[in-house]
Amino acid sequence: MIQILHNPRCTKSRQGIALLEDEGQTFEVIKYLDNNLTIAQLTEIISKLDIAPLELVRKNEAIWKSDFKGKELSDSEIIEAMVNHPKLIERPIVINKNKAVIGRPIEAIKTIL
C-alpha cells in the first residue's frame, strides 16, 4: 500500500494527499510528527528515496540553524537529528513499495504511482 508521511499543517503535504485522492489511489497517512519514526524506519525511507540523508533535511528550520548548521555531521548523526527533531524532515514523502519520492514539486509523486 502507498504511504504518505504527512504534516497536516503543511500546504505541500495536503496537496500530496489531494493528488493521491485525485489519482484514485488507496494510501495510508503517517503523521510522523505525532508518531516519531525510528532510526531504522528513516534509514529505510532514505534508502528508498536514493538520496543522502542531508538532502532530506529542512535546512531553514530554526532547530537546524541553531543546533546543526555548519557542523561536520555523519549520515547517522543527521538521521538521528531528524528522528529526534521530526520537523527537520522534508515533506511530503510518498512511499510505494521499494520506491519513495519527496513531493516537491507535487507532480513528482506521480513518478512512483
Coordinates of C-alpha atoms in Angstrom, one line a residue:
M1 CA 0.0 0.0 0.0
I2 CA 1.1 3.5 -0.7
Q3 CA 2.1 5.6 2.3
I4 CA 2.5 9.3 2.7
L5 CA 4.4 11.0 5.5
H6 CA 2.1 13.9 6.3
N7 CA 2.1 17.1 8.3
P8 CA -1.4 18.4 8.3
R9 CA -0.1 22.0 8.8
C10 CA 2.0 21.8 5.6
T11 CA 0.4 23.0 2.3
K12 CA 2.5 20.8 0.1
S13 CA 1.7 17.8 2.3
R14 CA -2.1 18.5 2.0
Q15 CA -1.6 18.9 -1.8
G16 CA 0.1 15.5 -1.8
I17 CA -2.9 13.8 -0.2
A18 CA -5.2 15.6 -2.7
L19 CA -3.1 14.4 -5.6
L20 CA -3.3 10.8 -4.3
E21 CA -7.0 11.1 -3.9
D22 CA -7.4 12.6 -7.4
E23 CA -5.4 9.7 -8.8
G24 CA -7.8 7.3 -7.1
Q25 CA -5.0 5.8 -5.0
T26 CA -5.5 3.9 -1.8
F27 CA -3.0 5.1 0.8
E28 CA -2.0 5.2 4.4
V29 CA -1.4 8.5 6.1
I30 CA 1.6 8.6 8.5
K31 CA 1.5 11.6 10.8
Y32 CA 5.2 11.5 11.5
L33 CA 5.2 14.4 13.9
D34 CA 2.7 12.6 16.2
N35 CA 4.4 9.2 15.9
N36 CA 8.2 9.6 15.6
L37 CA 10.0 7.4 13.1
T38 CA 12.7 5.1 14.3
I39 CA 16.2 5.3 13.1
A40 CA 15.7 2.1 11.2
Q41 CA 12.4 3.4 9.6
L42 CA 14.0 6.7 8.5
T43 CA 17.1 4.9 7.2
E44 CA 14.9 2.6 5.1
I45 CA 13.0 5.6 3.7
I46 CA 16.2 7.4 2.8
S47 CA 17.3 4.3 1.0
K48 CA 14.1 4.2 -1.0
L49 CA 14.5 7.8 -1.8
D50 CA 18.0 7.1 -3.0
I51 CA 19.4 10.3 -1.6
A52 CA 21.9 11.3 1.1
P53 CA 20.4 12.0 4.5
L54 CA 21.3 15.7 4.3
E55 CA 19.1 16.0 1.2
L56 CA 16.0 15.2 3.4
V57 CA 16.8 17.9 5.9
R58 CA 14.7 21.1 6.0
K59 CA 17.7 23.4 6.5
N60 CA 15.6 26.6 7.2
E61 CA 14.1 25.1 10.4
A62 CA 15.2 27.0 13.5
I63 CA 16.5 23.9 15.2
W64 CA 18.8 23.1 12.2
K65 CA 20.2 26.6 12.2
S66 CA 20.7 26.7 15.9
D67 CA 22.0 23.2 16.6
F68 CA 23.4 21.7 13.5
K69 CA 24.2 24.2 10.7
G70 CA 27.9 24.4 9.9
K71 CA 28.8 21.3 11.9
E72 CA 30.5 18.2 10.3
L73 CA 27.9 15.5 10.8
S74 CA 28.0 11.9 9.7
D75 CA 25.0 10.4 7.9
S76 CA 24.0 8.6 11.1
E77 CA 24.1 11.8 13.1
I78 CA 21.9 13.6 10.5
I79 CA 19.4 10.7 10.7
E80 CA 19.5 10.8 14.5
A81 CA 18.8 14.6 14.3
M82 CA 15.8 14.0 12.1
V83 CA 14.4 11.3 14.4
N84 CA 14.9 13.5 17.4
H85 CA 13.5 16.6 15.7
P86 CA 11.0 15.3 13.1
K87 CA 10.2 18.9 11.9
L88 CA 13.6 18.6 10.1
I89 CA 12.2 16.0 7.7
E90 CA 11.2 17.3 4.3
R91 CA 7.7 16.6 3.3
P92 CA 5.6 15.1 2.0
I93 CA 7.3 11.8 1.3
V94 CA 5.3 9.2 -0.6
I95 CA 6.4 5.6 -0.5
N96 CA 5.2 3.0 -2.9
K97 CA 6.7 -0.5 -2.4
N98 CA 10.5 -0.1 -2.8
K99 CA 10.5 3.4 -4.1
A100 CA 9.9 6.8 -2.5
V101 CA 9.8 10.4 -3.5
I102 CA 9.7 13.8 -1.9
G103 CA 6.6 15.5 -3.2
R104 CA 8.3 18.8 -4.1
P105 CA 7.1 19.6 -6.6
I106 CA 3.8 17.7 -6.0
E107 CA 3.9 16.3 -9.5
A108 CA 6.9 14.2 -8.5
I109 CA 4.5 11.9 -6.7
K110 CA 3.1 10.7 -10.0
T111 CA 6.5 9.2 -10.9
I112 CA 6.0 6.3 -8.4
L113 CA 2.3 5.6 -8.8

